[in-house]
Structure formats: C-alpha cells, structure tokens
Amino acid sequence: MTTQLVIFYFFATVLVASALAVITLKNSVHAALSLVLTFFTAAGIWILAEAEFLGLALIVVYVGAVMVLFLFVVMMLDIKPESMREGFIRFLPVGVIVALVMLVEMLSLIGVKALQAQALPPNPALADGSNTAWLGKALYTQFLLPFEIAALILTVALIAAVTLTLRKRSGVRTQKPSEQVQVQRNERLRVVKMASEGKPGESA
Amino acid sequence: MISLTDILTLLPESFLTVAICALLLLDLFLKPGQRSITHYLAIAVLGVTGWLVLQHYGAPRAFGGMFVRDGIADVLKVFLLLTTALVFVYARPYLRDRGLFVGEYYILSLFAVLGMMLLVSAGSMVMIYLGLELLALSSYALVALNRDSPLSSEAAMKYFVLGALASGMLLYGMSMIYGATGTLDLDKIHAAAAATPQRGMLLFGVVFVVVGIAFKFGAAPFHMWLPDVYQGAPTAVTAFIGSAPKLAAFGMAYRMFESGLGSVGPYWQQMLAVLAVMSLAIGNIAAIMQSNLKRMLAYSTISHVGFLLLGLVNGQPAGYAAAMFYAISYALTAAAAFGMILLLSRAGFESEEIDDFKGLNQRAPWYAFLMALVMFSLAGVPPLFGFFGKLLVLKAAVDAGALWLAIVGAVFAIIGIYYYLRVVKVMYFDGADDASALPPVADAPVRTLISINALALLVLGLTWGPLYGWCARALGIAQ
C-alpha cells in the first residue's frame, strides 16, 4: 500500500464520518462545523488527485466565505431542534420510499456507468507544473477577454447594489463630525437680554 | 498573445468601457441640477462608439476567436446604439418628472449596450454567456430603478428569478454541447457538431440552449415574465429593454444557431418553428384583451418575436437577412411606440392605459397622426416599415418549404391588426372624457426626434431597399 493510498483512505474516512455528523448532530452549530470539516477533507482529496487549484478554491470560497456566512445565519436564527424533529415518525415511510427510489436511481445510473466508464486520459499540458499556473496562464492569455468582461459584470453588480440600496433618510440623527468641529460660539450660546424683574404683580 | 490588431478590433467596445467608467466618476461630482451633462455626454458616447464601429479598424477576429467582427455585428451595433440614443432622448422628461433622473440610469443602460455589443460579436460560448449576463444584470437593476414602487420591485424580482433560471438552462445546454464537441469556440463547434459521436448529448444540449434563448427573447411558452416586466418597469426603462435588446437577441440567436450549430440545422429549426407558432398565437390573441398599452405592447413583442423566428427557421443567409431586417424595423418602431407613451406622460400621469389616448386627435392632431403611423407599422400595413419586415420573413418561411408556417404567420398578422387599430380608433373616434385631456407637454428635442422617428418609419417603408441591401451584404448575399 502506497503512502498516497493510506492518505486517501484516511481522508475518505474522515470525510464520510464528518458528512454523517452533519446530518446526525442535534446542535446546528456543530453540524455546520462538521460541514467545514467535510469541505476541508474533500479539498484534501482533490489536492491528492493533483487538482490543487480546485482544492484551494474549495477552502477559500466554501470554508472561508460561504460557511462563515452560514454559521452567522445559524447562530442568528434561533432554531429549536425539537420542533424540527416533529412528525419524524409520521413522515418516515414517505422519506424511506423517496430515499429508496433515489438509491435505486443512483445505483442504476452509477452502477451501469461505472462498468463502462474509463478513466479520462491525463491532460498532457498539465503533466509538469501546477495546474494553478496553467489556469492562471489560460485566464490571462486565451481567456483574457472573458476574464475582463467578468470584471465588468462585477462592476455592474456593485453599481446596481449601490443604486438600489443607497438612500438618504430624513429624520435620522447621525453624527457629522466635520460640521461639529466647525461650530461657532454664537451658534451654541445665545445671550438674551432681559429686563430685570420687578416686584411680583407689578409687571404685565 | 494580444497584439495591437486585437485592441484595434475591439476599439468601439474599449472606448465605450472607458467612457462609461469616466462618466460614472464624473456623475459623482455633479450636483442634481447638472444631471443634463450626464445625459448629453451619454448620447455623445453612443455617437462616438457608433462612429468607431463604422471605421472598420482591425481584423475580422480578435483574442483568438473570442471576438468576431463581421458585417452582421457592425450593422446590429449601429442600430443598437441608434435605438439606445433615441430612448435616452425620449426618457429625459419622464425621468426628470419622477425623480428618477439619476446618472445610474445612463450608466446601467450603457453597460447593457456594452453587453449587447459583445453579445452580437461573440465568437465563443463563454462570450455569449458573459455578454448576456452583462446585459441581463444591468436590465434587472434598471427595472428596479424606481425602488419605491411595489409594481416595479415585483417586476424586477420576477425578471431576476426567471432570468437566472434561463441563464442556468443556457449554461447547462452549453456544457452539454461542450461535452459533445469538446470545444467552446463557435467555429470549431460548427465543424465538430456534424460528426460528433455523442449525438444524443448534443441534441440534449441544443434543447436547453433553445429554451434559454427563447426565455431571453420572450418567445412563447417562455414569455411569462415579459408583460409584468414591461408594465412594472418605469416606461423609460421599458422603452430601453423593449427595443434594443431585440437586436441583441437576434445577434445571439444567429451566433449560437448559425455560427455554432449551423451544421446541425434540423435539430433546432423544428423547435424554433414550434416556438414561432406559439409566440404568434399567444402574443396576438392575448394582446386583444389588454387595456394597458405597455402590456399590449409586451404581447405584441411576443408576436413579433414569433415573426423574427420565422426568418431564423429558414436557416439560409436570405432568412437571416430577413430576420435581421425585421429586428431592426421592430427596434426602431418599438422605440417610437414607447417614446410616444413617454411623450404623453407627465408628472403624476403615466399615459399608459389605452383609454388615456382617447380623443388624442382633438388634443394634439400631429401626435395622433404619428402614433397612428407607429401602430400601422407595428401592424404591418403597407407601405410602412413593419410591412416589409413581415413580407421578408414570410417569404423566407415559404422559401424554406414551410408554407404552413407562412400561412399561420399571415393569419395571425391579420388578427394582430385588430388591436393595433383599436388604439387608432380610440385616438380618432372617441372623445376625451376626463382630466387627462391636456395637450402633451414635452421638451423640444423629444418632440422633434419622435416626429423624425415616426416619419422615418414611413420613409424607410417607401425606400426599404438600401437597408435590406445592407443586411443582405452583411450576410454575404450577392445583390
């Protein structure tokens, strides 16, 4: 058994175990954290298969950004596990039937395909060097124009988001430091000249 | 590698991109009262871009085949820019009266124009998708521009969700076509499609691509979003998304079906024929029942898309030339139709119900005459512009051996005349009955330009030869 295979089995075991934990753990924060572990091990397997860019992208995008958002949402929503489990027994038969149908479908599809499928030949362009470098090169040469257009699309998304959400609210008390420091004495202090008070009952 | 030729080929698009960014920055420093500067600069940018398009710098292909510059792209771009400039002029009083006169309207519209220009020049499926998304994202935001209006927000939401769904379908189809042919380049797909061993996968991909394009076109039965979006969007935005994008939709269909899948024509021609018949039927029959003019024009768009598809079903250069001519005639006529609604509206009065046009002849006989011209052109009454478009696509359908399709088209064209003429009848034979009976108030540029636009429908109808000749030359048909 080669080292690679040992590492693969290790990652695969952790992956399956953490994936199981995602759907069995009662605490939804723990479930979300298990999902992070699942993504992380999946990324490990991809890197093992020499798809290091995909693996890193999975970590950066899903673990770094998407799951953090997900955790925020889970923590903000007050989800009661008990209420989620209501009707578990009642809907169990339906769930089992759906699961069985899906299992049969997947087996018939994958089972048949797995017998016919042949491993894709490795891309000779990727034989030496990392595929991150290859992807980067392709993005800046062959796909330069689409890459730039994608940047424009992001710009439009930014402009659209600002257009649709930025509004000047009236009646909101916000601090304006630039105006506050320019305050003059006579804006804050008003000297009122009054006639001195006479005896009670004398003045109108 | 990128060479100077690549950059020169892309000069109009590059100029437009730089100009949009400059305009965006400039607009930031303008006071609300100076917004007209953005307005005039946006029109000037469109003009300069159009001039650059006509200069023919550069090579027919750039960026390794990603970008194609041929006659079709040039003709479509010129009319895209022209239509957008017309809409900008018509939209100004409307936007100003409603507090929507903001720089973002111009910036987002210009980005949409850039997306359309890239779309009609696409040489790869990636470019088709990205051009389309640039157009679509800008359009979603434009529809929601009047964010305090619930109708507008609802329309934008529907447009966004259905648009995203359509993009998903298109991408899925493209991935299948990529799987079957092993390339994203449209020319290589053209070469590989006929001989691919994966015919099933290719056909599967073609179905999804047809569905995606039909969604974007607004062809029945994928038209559900169109009436709500047209009605819900501010009329200034409806005028934009209802006119120029039809040219881009034709360009996209041409690139995808002819440049890419031309060698497997029978795959998609039957599907387009079915879409054409359904669009003609649903568009024309549903339009009869509408009382809102914007909604009626939306259903009318669906029926016009049906006619346009008749030209594509042909699958020969003459058919594409006819469809292109049709798209141009429709874009100019639709700009005039929505321009007329914009002209007659004012603060607090939308003028978008057909009843709002009652007795227009007594209030403003000249505008009633212009509106009648526009309606006659949409209906396809000779000798107006719209008639020759219809004639050419019907001829293309007959030439393709689909006589039944041409007969269906002709029957529904006659049904369609009813609801266009109803608007004319309301204007000339009904008396105005309420406070809306004020003469239209509009700026001098709007009044002048809409007169020119509507009269051009008559002039181009009488002398349609040169324009059709231009379309035909673009497709390489010897005259």
Short mmCIF file of N, CA, C and O in Angstrom, two decimals, chain A residues 65-174:
data_model
loop_
_atom_site.label_atom_id
_atom_site.label_comp_id
_atom_site.label_asym_id
_atom_site.label_seq_id
_atom_site.Cartn_x
_atom_site.Cartn_y
_atom_site.Cartn_z
N ALA A 65 -15.52 31.61 3.10
CA ALA A 65 -16.56 32.62 2.95
C ALA A 65 -17.96 32.07 3.19
O ALA A 65 -18.70 32.55 4.04
N VAL A 66 -18.31 31.03 2.44
CA VAL A 66 -19.70 30.57 2.48
C VAL A 66 -20.06 30.02 3.85
O VAL A 66 -21.11 30.35 4.41
N MET A 67 -19.16 29.20 4.42
CA MET A 67 -19.51 28.57 5.69
C MET A 67 -19.54 29.57 6.84
O MET A 67 -20.30 29.41 7.79
N VAL A 68 -18.71 30.59 6.76
CA VAL A 68 -18.75 31.61 7.81
C VAL A 68 -20.10 32.32 7.79
O VAL A 68 -20.74 32.52 8.83
N LEU A 69 -20.56 32.65 6.55
CA LEU A 69 -21.89 33.24 6.43
C LEU A 69 -22.95 32.31 6.98
O LEU A 69 -23.87 32.71 7.69
N PHE A 70 -22.78 31.04 6.64
CA PHE A 70 -23.74 30.03 7.05
C PHE A 70 -23.80 29.96 8.57
O PHE A 70 -24.88 29.90 9.16
N LEU A 71 -22.63 29.99 9.19
CA LEU A 71 -22.57 29.94 10.66
C LEU A 71 -23.26 31.15 11.27
O LEU A 71 -23.98 31.04 12.26
N PHE A 72 -23.03 32.30 10.66
CA PHE A 72 -23.68 33.51 11.14
C PHE A 72 -25.20 33.33 11.14
O PHE A 72 -25.88 33.63 12.12
N VAL A 73 -25.70 32.82 10.00
CA VAL A 73 -27.15 32.65 9.87
C VAL A 73 -27.64 31.66 10.91
O VAL A 73 -28.65 31.89 11.59
N VAL A 74 -26.92 30.55 11.07
CA VAL A 74 -27.34 29.53 12.03
C VAL A 74 -27.36 30.09 13.44
O VAL A 74 -28.27 29.86 14.23
N MET A 75 -26.37 30.91 13.76
CA MET A 75 -26.30 31.46 15.12
C MET A 75 -27.37 32.53 15.33
O MET A 75 -27.87 32.70 16.44
N MET A 76 -27.71 33.25 14.27
CA MET A 76 -28.69 34.32 14.45
C MET A 76 -30.11 33.77 14.54
O MET A 76 -30.92 34.26 15.30
N LEU A 77 -30.40 32.75 13.72
CA LEU A 77 -31.74 32.16 13.77
C LEU A 77 -31.79 31.25 14.98
O LEU A 77 -30.88 30.45 15.20
N ASP A 78 -32.86 31.37 15.72
CA ASP A 78 -32.99 30.55 16.91
C ASP A 78 -33.73 29.27 16.52
O ASP A 78 -34.96 29.20 16.57
N ILE A 79 -32.96 28.27 16.08
CA ILE A 79 -33.59 27.04 15.60
C ILE A 79 -33.70 26.05 16.75
O ILE A 79 -32.70 25.70 17.38
N LYS A 80 -34.91 25.62 17.01
CA LYS A 80 -35.12 24.63 18.06
C LYS A 80 -35.07 23.23 17.45
O LYS A 80 -35.91 22.91 16.61
N PRO A 81 -34.12 22.41 17.89
CA PRO A 81 -34.02 21.08 17.30
C PRO A 81 -35.28 20.26 17.53
O PRO A 81 -35.68 19.50 16.66
N GLU A 82 -35.94 20.47 18.67
CA GLU A 82 -37.11 19.64 18.97
C GLU A 82 -38.22 19.89 17.94
O GLU A 82 -38.82 18.96 17.43
N SER A 83 -38.43 21.20 17.63
CA SER A 83 -39.52 21.49 16.70
C SER A 83 -39.20 20.99 15.30
O SER A 83 -40.10 20.68 14.52
N MET A 84 -37.89 20.91 14.98
CA MET A 84 -37.51 20.40 13.67
C MET A 84 -37.82 18.91 13.54
O MET A 84 -38.02 18.40 12.46
N ARG A 85 -37.81 18.22 14.69
CA ARG A 85 -37.98 16.77 14.63
C ARG A 85 -39.43 16.35 14.73
O ARG A 85 -39.74 15.16 14.72
N GLU A 86 -40.33 17.29 14.84
CA GLU A 86 -41.74 16.93 14.93
C GLU A 86 -42.16 16.23 13.65
O GLU A 86 -41.77 16.63 12.56
N GLY A 87 -43.00 15.19 13.81
CA GLY A 87 -43.50 14.49 12.64
C GLY A 87 -42.48 13.61 11.97
O GLY A 87 -42.66 13.19 10.83
N PHE A 88 -41.39 13.32 12.69
CA PHE A 88 -40.34 12.48 12.10
C PHE A 88 -40.88 11.08 11.81
O PHE A 88 -40.70 10.54 10.72
N ILE A 89 -41.60 10.54 12.80
CA ILE A 89 -42.14 9.19 12.64
C ILE A 89 -43.24 9.18 11.58
O ILE A 89 -43.31 8.28 10.74
N ARG A 90 -44.08 10.24 11.62
CA ARG A 90 -45.23 10.28 10.72
C ARG A 90 -44.77 10.28 9.26
O ARG A 90 -45.34 9.62 8.40
N PHE A 91 -43.71 11.06 8.95
CA PHE A 91 -43.27 11.17 7.56
C PHE A 91 -42.19 10.16 7.21
O PHE A 91 -41.69 10.17 6.09
N LEU A 92 -41.88 9.29 8.19
CA LEU A 92 -40.79 8.34 7.94
C LEU A 92 -41.04 7.44 6.72
O LEU A 92 -40.15 7.30 5.88
N PRO A 93 -42.26 6.86 6.59
CA PRO A 93 -42.48 5.99 5.42
C PRO A 93 -42.23 6.70 4.10
O PRO A 93 -41.56 6.17 3.20
N VAL A 94 -42.75 7.93 3.99
CA VAL A 94 -42.56 8.70 2.75
C VAL A 94 -41.07 8.91 2.50
O VAL A 94 -40.56 8.70 1.39
N GLY A 95 -40.37 9.30 3.57
CA GLY A 95 -38.94 9.56 3.44
C GLY A 95 -38.19 8.32 3.00
O GLY A 95 -37.32 8.37 2.12
N VAL A 96 -38.57 7.17 3.59
CA VAL A 96 -37.88 5.92 3.24
C VAL A 96 -38.11 5.59 1.77
O VAL A 96 -37.18 5.22 1.05
N ILE A 97 -39.37 5.78 1.32
CA ILE A 97 -39.68 5.45 -0.08
C ILE A 97 -38.87 6.34 -1.02
O ILE A 97 -38.23 5.87 -1.98
N VAL A 98 -38.85 7.66 -0.72
CA VAL A 98 -38.10 8.59 -1.57
C VAL A 98 -36.63 8.21 -1.58
O VAL A 98 -35.98 8.16 -2.64
N ALA A 99 -36.10 7.90 -0.38
CA ALA A 99 -34.69 7.54 -0.30
C ALA A 99 -34.40 6.29 -1.10
O ALA A 99 -33.38 6.21 -1.81
N LEU A 100 -35.32 5.31 -1.02
CA LEU A 100 -35.11 4.06 -1.77
C LEU A 100 -35.12 4.32 -3.27
O LEU A 100 -34.27 3.80 -4.01
N VAL A 101 -36.09 5.12 -3.71
CA VAL A 101 -36.18 5.41 -5.15
C VAL A 101 -34.89 6.09 -5.62
O VAL A 101 -34.30 5.72 -6.65
N MET A 102 -34.42 7.06 -4.81
CA MET A 102 -33.19 7.76 -5.19
C MET A 102 -32.00 6.80 -5.22
O MET A 102 -31.16 6.87 -6.12
N LEU A 103 -31.98 5.89 -4.23
CA LEU A 103 -30.87 4.94 -4.16
C LEU A 103 -30.86 4.05 -5.41
O LEU A 103 -29.82 3.84 -6.04
N VAL A 104 -32.07 3.55 -5.76
CA VAL A 104 -32.17 2.68 -6.94
C VAL A 104 -31.73 3.44 -8.19
O VAL A 104 -30.97 2.94 -9.03
N GLU A 105 -32.21 4.70 -8.30
CA GLU A 105 -31.85 5.50 -9.47
C GLU A 105 -30.34 5.70 -9.56
O GLU A 105 -29.73 5.52 -10.62
N MET A 106 -29.77 6.07 -8.42
CA MET A 106 -28.33 6.34 -8.43
C MET A 106 -27.54 5.08 -8.75
O MET A 106 -26.59 5.11 -9.53
N LEU A 107 -27.98 3.95 -8.16
CA LEU A 107 -27.26 2.70 -8.41
C LEU A 107 -27.38 2.30 -9.87
O LEU A 107 -26.40 1.87 -10.49
N SER A 108 -28.61 2.44 -10.42
CA SER A 108 -28.79 2.04 -11.81
C SER A 108 -27.94 2.91 -12.72
O SER A 108 -27.43 2.46 -13.74
N LEU A 109 -27.81 4.19 -12.34
CA LEU A 109 -27.03 5.11 -13.17
C LEU A 109 -25.53 4.88 -12.99
O LEU A 109 -24.81 4.61 -13.94
N ILE A 110 -25.11 4.96 -11.71
CA ILE A 110 -23.67 4.84 -11.45
C ILE A 110 -23.21 3.41 -11.67
O ILE A 110 -22.15 3.17 -12.23
N GLY A 111 -24.05 2.46 -11.23
CA GLY A 111 -23.66 1.05 -11.36
C GLY A 111 -23.38 0.67 -12.79
O GLY A 111 -22.36 0.05 -13.10
N VAL A 112 -24.29 1.12 -13.69
CA VAL A 112 -24.10 0.78 -15.10
C VAL A 112 -22.92 1.54 -15.66
O VAL A 112 -22.06 1.00 -16.36
N LYS A 113 -22.89 2.86 -15.33
CA LYS A 113 -21.85 3.70 -15.88
C LYS A 113 -20.46 3.26 -15.42
O LYS A 113 -19.50 3.29 -16.19
N ALA A 114 -20.40 2.83 -14.12
CA ALA A 114 -19.09 2.51 -13.57
C ALA A 114 -18.45 1.34 -14.29
O ALA A 114 -17.23 1.26 -14.41
N LEU A 115 -19.33 0.45 -14.83
CA LEU A 115 -18.78 -0.70 -15.55
C LEU A 115 -18.21 -0.26 -16.90
O LEU A 115 -17.25 -0.83 -17.40
N GLN A 116 -18.87 0.78 -17.52
CA GLN A 116 -18.44 1.19 -18.85
C GLN A 116 -17.37 2.27 -18.81
O GLN A 116 -16.57 2.37 -19.72
N ALA A 117 -17.44 3.08 -17.76
CA ALA A 117 -16.62 4.29 -17.77
C ALA A 117 -15.13 3.96 -17.78
O ALA A 117 -14.68 2.99 -17.18
N GLN A 118 -14.41 4.78 -18.48
CA GLN A 118 -12.96 4.64 -18.48
C GLN A 118 -12.37 5.94 -17.95
O GLN A 118 -12.91 7.01 -18.19
N ALA A 119 -11.29 5.78 -17.24
CA ALA A 119 -10.67 6.97 -16.66
C ALA A 119 -10.24 7.91 -17.78
O ALA A 119 -9.75 7.47 -18.82
N LEU A 120 -10.47 9.20 -17.56
CA LEU A 120 -10.06 10.19 -18.56
C LEU A 120 -8.54 10.19 -18.67
O LEU A 120 -7.84 10.08 -17.67
N PRO A 121 -8.02 10.32 -19.88
CA PRO A 121 -6.57 10.40 -20.00
C PRO A 121 -6.07 11.70 -19.40
O PRO A 121 -6.74 12.72 -19.51
N PRO A 122 -4.95 11.67 -18.72
CA PRO A 122 -4.45 12.90 -18.13
C PRO A 122 -4.09 13.92 -19.20
O PRO A 122 -3.61 13.55 -20.29
N ASN A 123 -4.38 15.19 -18.92
CA ASN A 123 -4.08 16.25 -19.87
C ASN A 123 -2.56 16.44 -19.96
O ASN A 123 -1.92 16.72 -18.95
N PRO A 124 -2.00 16.26 -21.15
CA PRO A 124 -0.55 16.37 -21.25
C PRO A 124 -0.04 17.76 -20.88
O PRO A 124 1.10 17.91 -20.42
N ALA A 125 -0.91 18.77 -21.06
CA ALA A 125 -0.46 20.13 -20.74
C ALA A 125 -0.20 20.29 -19.24
O ALA A 125 0.52 21.18 -18.82
N LEU A 126 -0.85 19.41 -18.45
CA LEU A 126 -0.74 19.55 -17.01
C LEU A 126 0.34 18.64 -16.43
O LEU A 126 0.53 18.59 -15.22
N ALA A 127 1.00 17.87 -17.29
CA ALA A 127 1.91 16.85 -16.78
C ALA A 127 3.00 17.47 -15.91
O ALA A 127 3.31 16.94 -14.85
N ASP A 128 3.57 18.56 -16.34
CA ASP A 128 4.57 19.19 -15.49
C ASP A 128 4.06 20.56 -15.05
O ASP A 128 3.37 21.26 -15.78
N GLY A 129 4.41 20.92 -13.85
CA GLY A 129 3.96 22.21 -13.33
C GLY A 129 2.61 22.07 -12.67
O GLY A 129 1.91 21.07 -12.85
N SER A 130 2.23 23.06 -11.90
CA SER A 130 0.97 23.00 -11.17
C SER A 130 -0.16 23.46 -12.07
O SER A 130 0.06 24.23 -13.01
N ASN A 131 -1.35 22.97 -11.79
CA ASN A 131 -2.46 23.42 -12.64
C ASN A 131 -2.92 24.82 -12.27
O ASN A 131 -3.63 25.46 -13.02
N THR A 132 -2.51 25.32 -11.11
CA THR A 132 -2.80 26.71 -10.79
C THR A 132 -2.09 27.63 -11.79
O THR A 132 -2.70 28.57 -12.32
N ALA A 133 -0.83 27.31 -12.05
CA ALA A 133 -0.07 28.12 -13.01
C ALA A 133 -0.70 28.01 -14.39
O ALA A 133 -0.84 29.00 -15.11
N TRP A 134 -1.12 26.77 -14.74
CA TRP A 134 -1.72 26.58 -16.06
C TRP A 134 -3.00 27.39 -16.18
O TRP A 134 -3.26 28.06 -17.18
N LEU A 135 -3.85 27.34 -15.13
CA LEU A 135 -5.11 28.08 -15.14
C LEU A 135 -4.86 29.58 -15.24
O LEU A 135 -5.52 30.29 -16.00
N GLY A 136 -3.89 30.03 -14.45
CA GLY A 136 -3.57 31.45 -14.48
C GLY A 136 -3.13 31.90 -15.86
O GLY A 136 -3.56 32.94 -16.36
N LYS A 137 -2.31 31.06 -16.47
CA LYS A 137 -1.82 31.40 -17.81
C LYS A 137 -2.99 31.45 -18.80
O LYS A 137 -3.10 32.36 -19.63
N ALA A 138 -3.88 30.47 -18.71
CA ALA A 138 -5.02 30.42 -19.63
C ALA A 138 -5.92 31.63 -19.42
O ALA A 138 -6.41 32.23 -20.38
N LEU A 139 -6.12 32.01 -18.16
CA LEU A 139 -7.00 33.14 -17.87
C LEU A 139 -6.46 34.44 -18.45
O LEU A 139 -7.22 35.29 -18.89
N TYR A 140 -5.15 34.57 -18.44
CA TYR A 140 -4.58 35.84 -18.90
C TYR A 140 -4.16 35.83 -20.36
O TYR A 140 -3.68 36.83 -20.87
N THR A 141 -4.28 34.69 -21.03
CA THR A 141 -3.98 34.68 -22.47
C THR A 141 -5.21 34.30 -23.27
O THR A 141 -5.89 35.15 -23.83
N GLN A 142 -5.55 33.02 -23.23
CA GLN A 142 -6.64 32.54 -24.07
C GLN A 142 -7.98 33.15 -23.64
O GLN A 142 -8.81 33.50 -24.48
N PHE A 143 -8.19 33.26 -22.34
CA PHE A 143 -9.48 33.72 -21.84
C PHE A 143 -9.39 35.14 -21.27
O PHE A 143 -10.13 35.49 -20.37
N LEU A 144 -8.48 35.93 -21.83
CA LEU A 144 -8.31 37.29 -21.30
C LEU A 144 -9.58 38.11 -21.44
O LEU A 144 -10.04 38.76 -20.49
N LEU A 145 -10.17 38.07 -22.64
CA LEU A 145 -11.35 38.90 -22.88
C LEU A 145 -12.51 38.50 -21.97
O LEU A 145 -13.08 39.37 -21.29
N PRO A 146 -12.88 37.19 -21.90
CA PRO A 146 -13.94 36.82 -20.96
C PRO A 146 -13.61 37.21 -19.53
O PRO A 146 -14.50 37.63 -18.77
N PHE A 147 -12.36 37.11 -19.16
CA PHE A 147 -11.95 37.45 -17.80
C PHE A 147 -12.24 38.93 -17.51
O PHE A 147 -12.78 39.28 -16.45
N GLU A 148 -11.92 39.77 -18.50
CA GLU A 148 -12.17 41.20 -18.32
C GLU A 148 -13.66 41.49 -18.28
O GLU A 148 -14.13 42.35 -17.51
N ILE A 149 -14.43 40.79 -19.12
CA ILE A 149 -15.88 41.01 -19.13
C ILE A 149 -16.48 40.60 -17.79
O ILE A 149 -17.39 41.25 -17.27
N ALA A 150 -15.94 39.53 -17.22
CA ALA A 150 -16.43 39.11 -15.90
C ALA A 150 -16.19 40.21 -14.88
O ALA A 150 -17.04 40.47 -14.02
N ALA A 151 -15.06 40.89 -15.02
CA ALA A 151 -14.79 42.02 -14.11
C ALA A 151 -15.82 43.12 -14.30
O ALA A 151 -16.30 43.72 -13.33
N LEU A 152 -16.20 43.37 -15.57
CA LEU A 152 -17.22 44.39 -15.83
C LEU A 152 -18.55 44.00 -15.21
O LEU A 152 -19.28 44.84 -14.67
N ILE A 153 -18.87 42.69 -15.29
CA ILE A 153 -20.14 42.23 -14.71
C ILE A 153 -20.15 42.48 -13.21
O ILE A 153 -21.14 42.93 -12.64
N LEU A 154 -19.01 42.25 -12.56
CA LEU A 154 -18.93 42.51 -11.12
C LEU A 154 -19.10 44.00 -10.84
O LEU A 154 -19.73 44.39 -9.86
N THR A 155 -18.53 44.84 -11.72
CA THR A 155 -18.71 46.29 -11.56
C THR A 155 -20.19 46.66 -11.63
O THR A 155 -20.69 47.45 -10.82
N VAL A 156 -20.88 46.06 -12.62
CA VAL A 156 -22.31 46.36 -12.76
C VAL A 156 -23.05 45.91 -11.50
O VAL A 156 -23.92 46.63 -11.00
N ALA A 157 -22.69 44.75 -10.97
CA ALA A 157 -23.35 44.26 -9.77
C ALA A 157 -23.15 45.25 -8.62
O ALA A 157 -24.08 45.56 -7.87
N LEU A 158 -21.96 45.80 -8.54
CA LEU A 158 -21.64 46.77 -7.48
C LEU A 158 -22.48 48.03 -7.65
O LEU A 158 -23.11 48.52 -6.70
N ILE A 159 -22.49 48.55 -8.89
CA ILE A 159 -23.25 49.79 -9.14
C ILE A 159 -24.74 49.55 -8.86
O ILE A 159 -25.41 50.36 -8.24
N ALA A 160 -25.23 48.39 -9.32
CA ALA A 160 -26.65 48.10 -9.13
C ALA A 160 -26.98 48.00 -7.65
O ALA A 160 -27.99 48.54 -7.19
N ALA A 161 -26.11 47.36 -6.87
CA ALA A 161 -26.37 47.20 -5.44
C ALA A 161 -26.42 48.56 -4.76
O ALA A 161 -27.31 48.83 -3.96
N VAL A 162 -25.49 49.44 -5.12
CA VAL A 162 -25.48 50.77 -4.51
C VAL A 162 -26.71 51.55 -4.93
O VAL A 162 -27.39 52.18 -4.12
N THR A 163 -27.04 51.49 -6.24
CA THR A 163 -28.20 52.22 -6.74
C THR A 163 -29.47 51.81 -6.00
O THR A 163 -30.30 52.65 -5.67
N LEU A 164 -29.63 50.52 -5.78
CA LEU A 164 -30.89 50.04 -5.25
C LEU A 164 -30.97 50.16 -3.73
O LEU A 164 -32.05 50.05 -3.17
N THR A 165 -29.86 50.37 -3.05
CA THR A 165 -29.94 50.39 -1.59
C THR A 165 -29.57 51.73 -0.97
O THR A 165 -30.04 52.04 0.11
N LEU A 166 -28.75 52.51 -1.63
CA LEU A 166 -28.32 53.77 -1.03
C LEU A 166 -29.46 54.78 -1.07
O LEU A 166 -29.98 55.08 -2.13
N ARG A 167 -29.86 55.26 0.07
CA ARG A 167 -30.87 56.30 0.05
C ARG A 167 -30.60 57.26 1.21
O ARG A 167 -30.13 56.86 2.26
N LYS A 168 -30.96 58.48 0.97
CA LYS A 168 -30.79 59.48 2.03
C LYS A 168 -32.04 59.46 2.89
O LYS A 168 -33.12 59.73 2.43
N ARG A 169 -31.89 59.12 4.16
CA ARG A 169 -33.04 59.10 5.04
C ARG A 169 -33.15 60.44 5.73
O ARG A 169 -32.16 60.99 6.18
N SER A 170 -34.38 60.90 5.84
CA SER A 170 -34.57 62.15 6.57
C SER A 170 -35.01 61.80 7.99
O SER A 170 -35.64 60.78 8.22
N GLY A 171 -34.65 62.66 8.93
CA GLY A 171 -35.06 62.43 10.30
C GLY A 171 -34.20 61.43 11.05
O GLY A 171 -34.56 60.98 12.12
N VAL A 172 -33.07 61.05 10.48
CA VAL A 172 -32.17 60.16 11.19
C VAL A 172 -31.09 60.99 11.86
O VAL A 172 -30.53 61.90 11.24
N ARG A 173 -30.80 60.71 13.15
CA ARG A 173 -29.81 61.51 13.86
C ARG A 173 -28.45 60.86 13.69
O ARG A 173 -28.10 59.93 14.40
N THR A 174 -27.70 61.33 12.74
CA THR A 174 -26.35 60.81 12.56
C THR A 174 -25.36 61.91 12.92
O THR A 174 -25.68 63.10 12.82
#
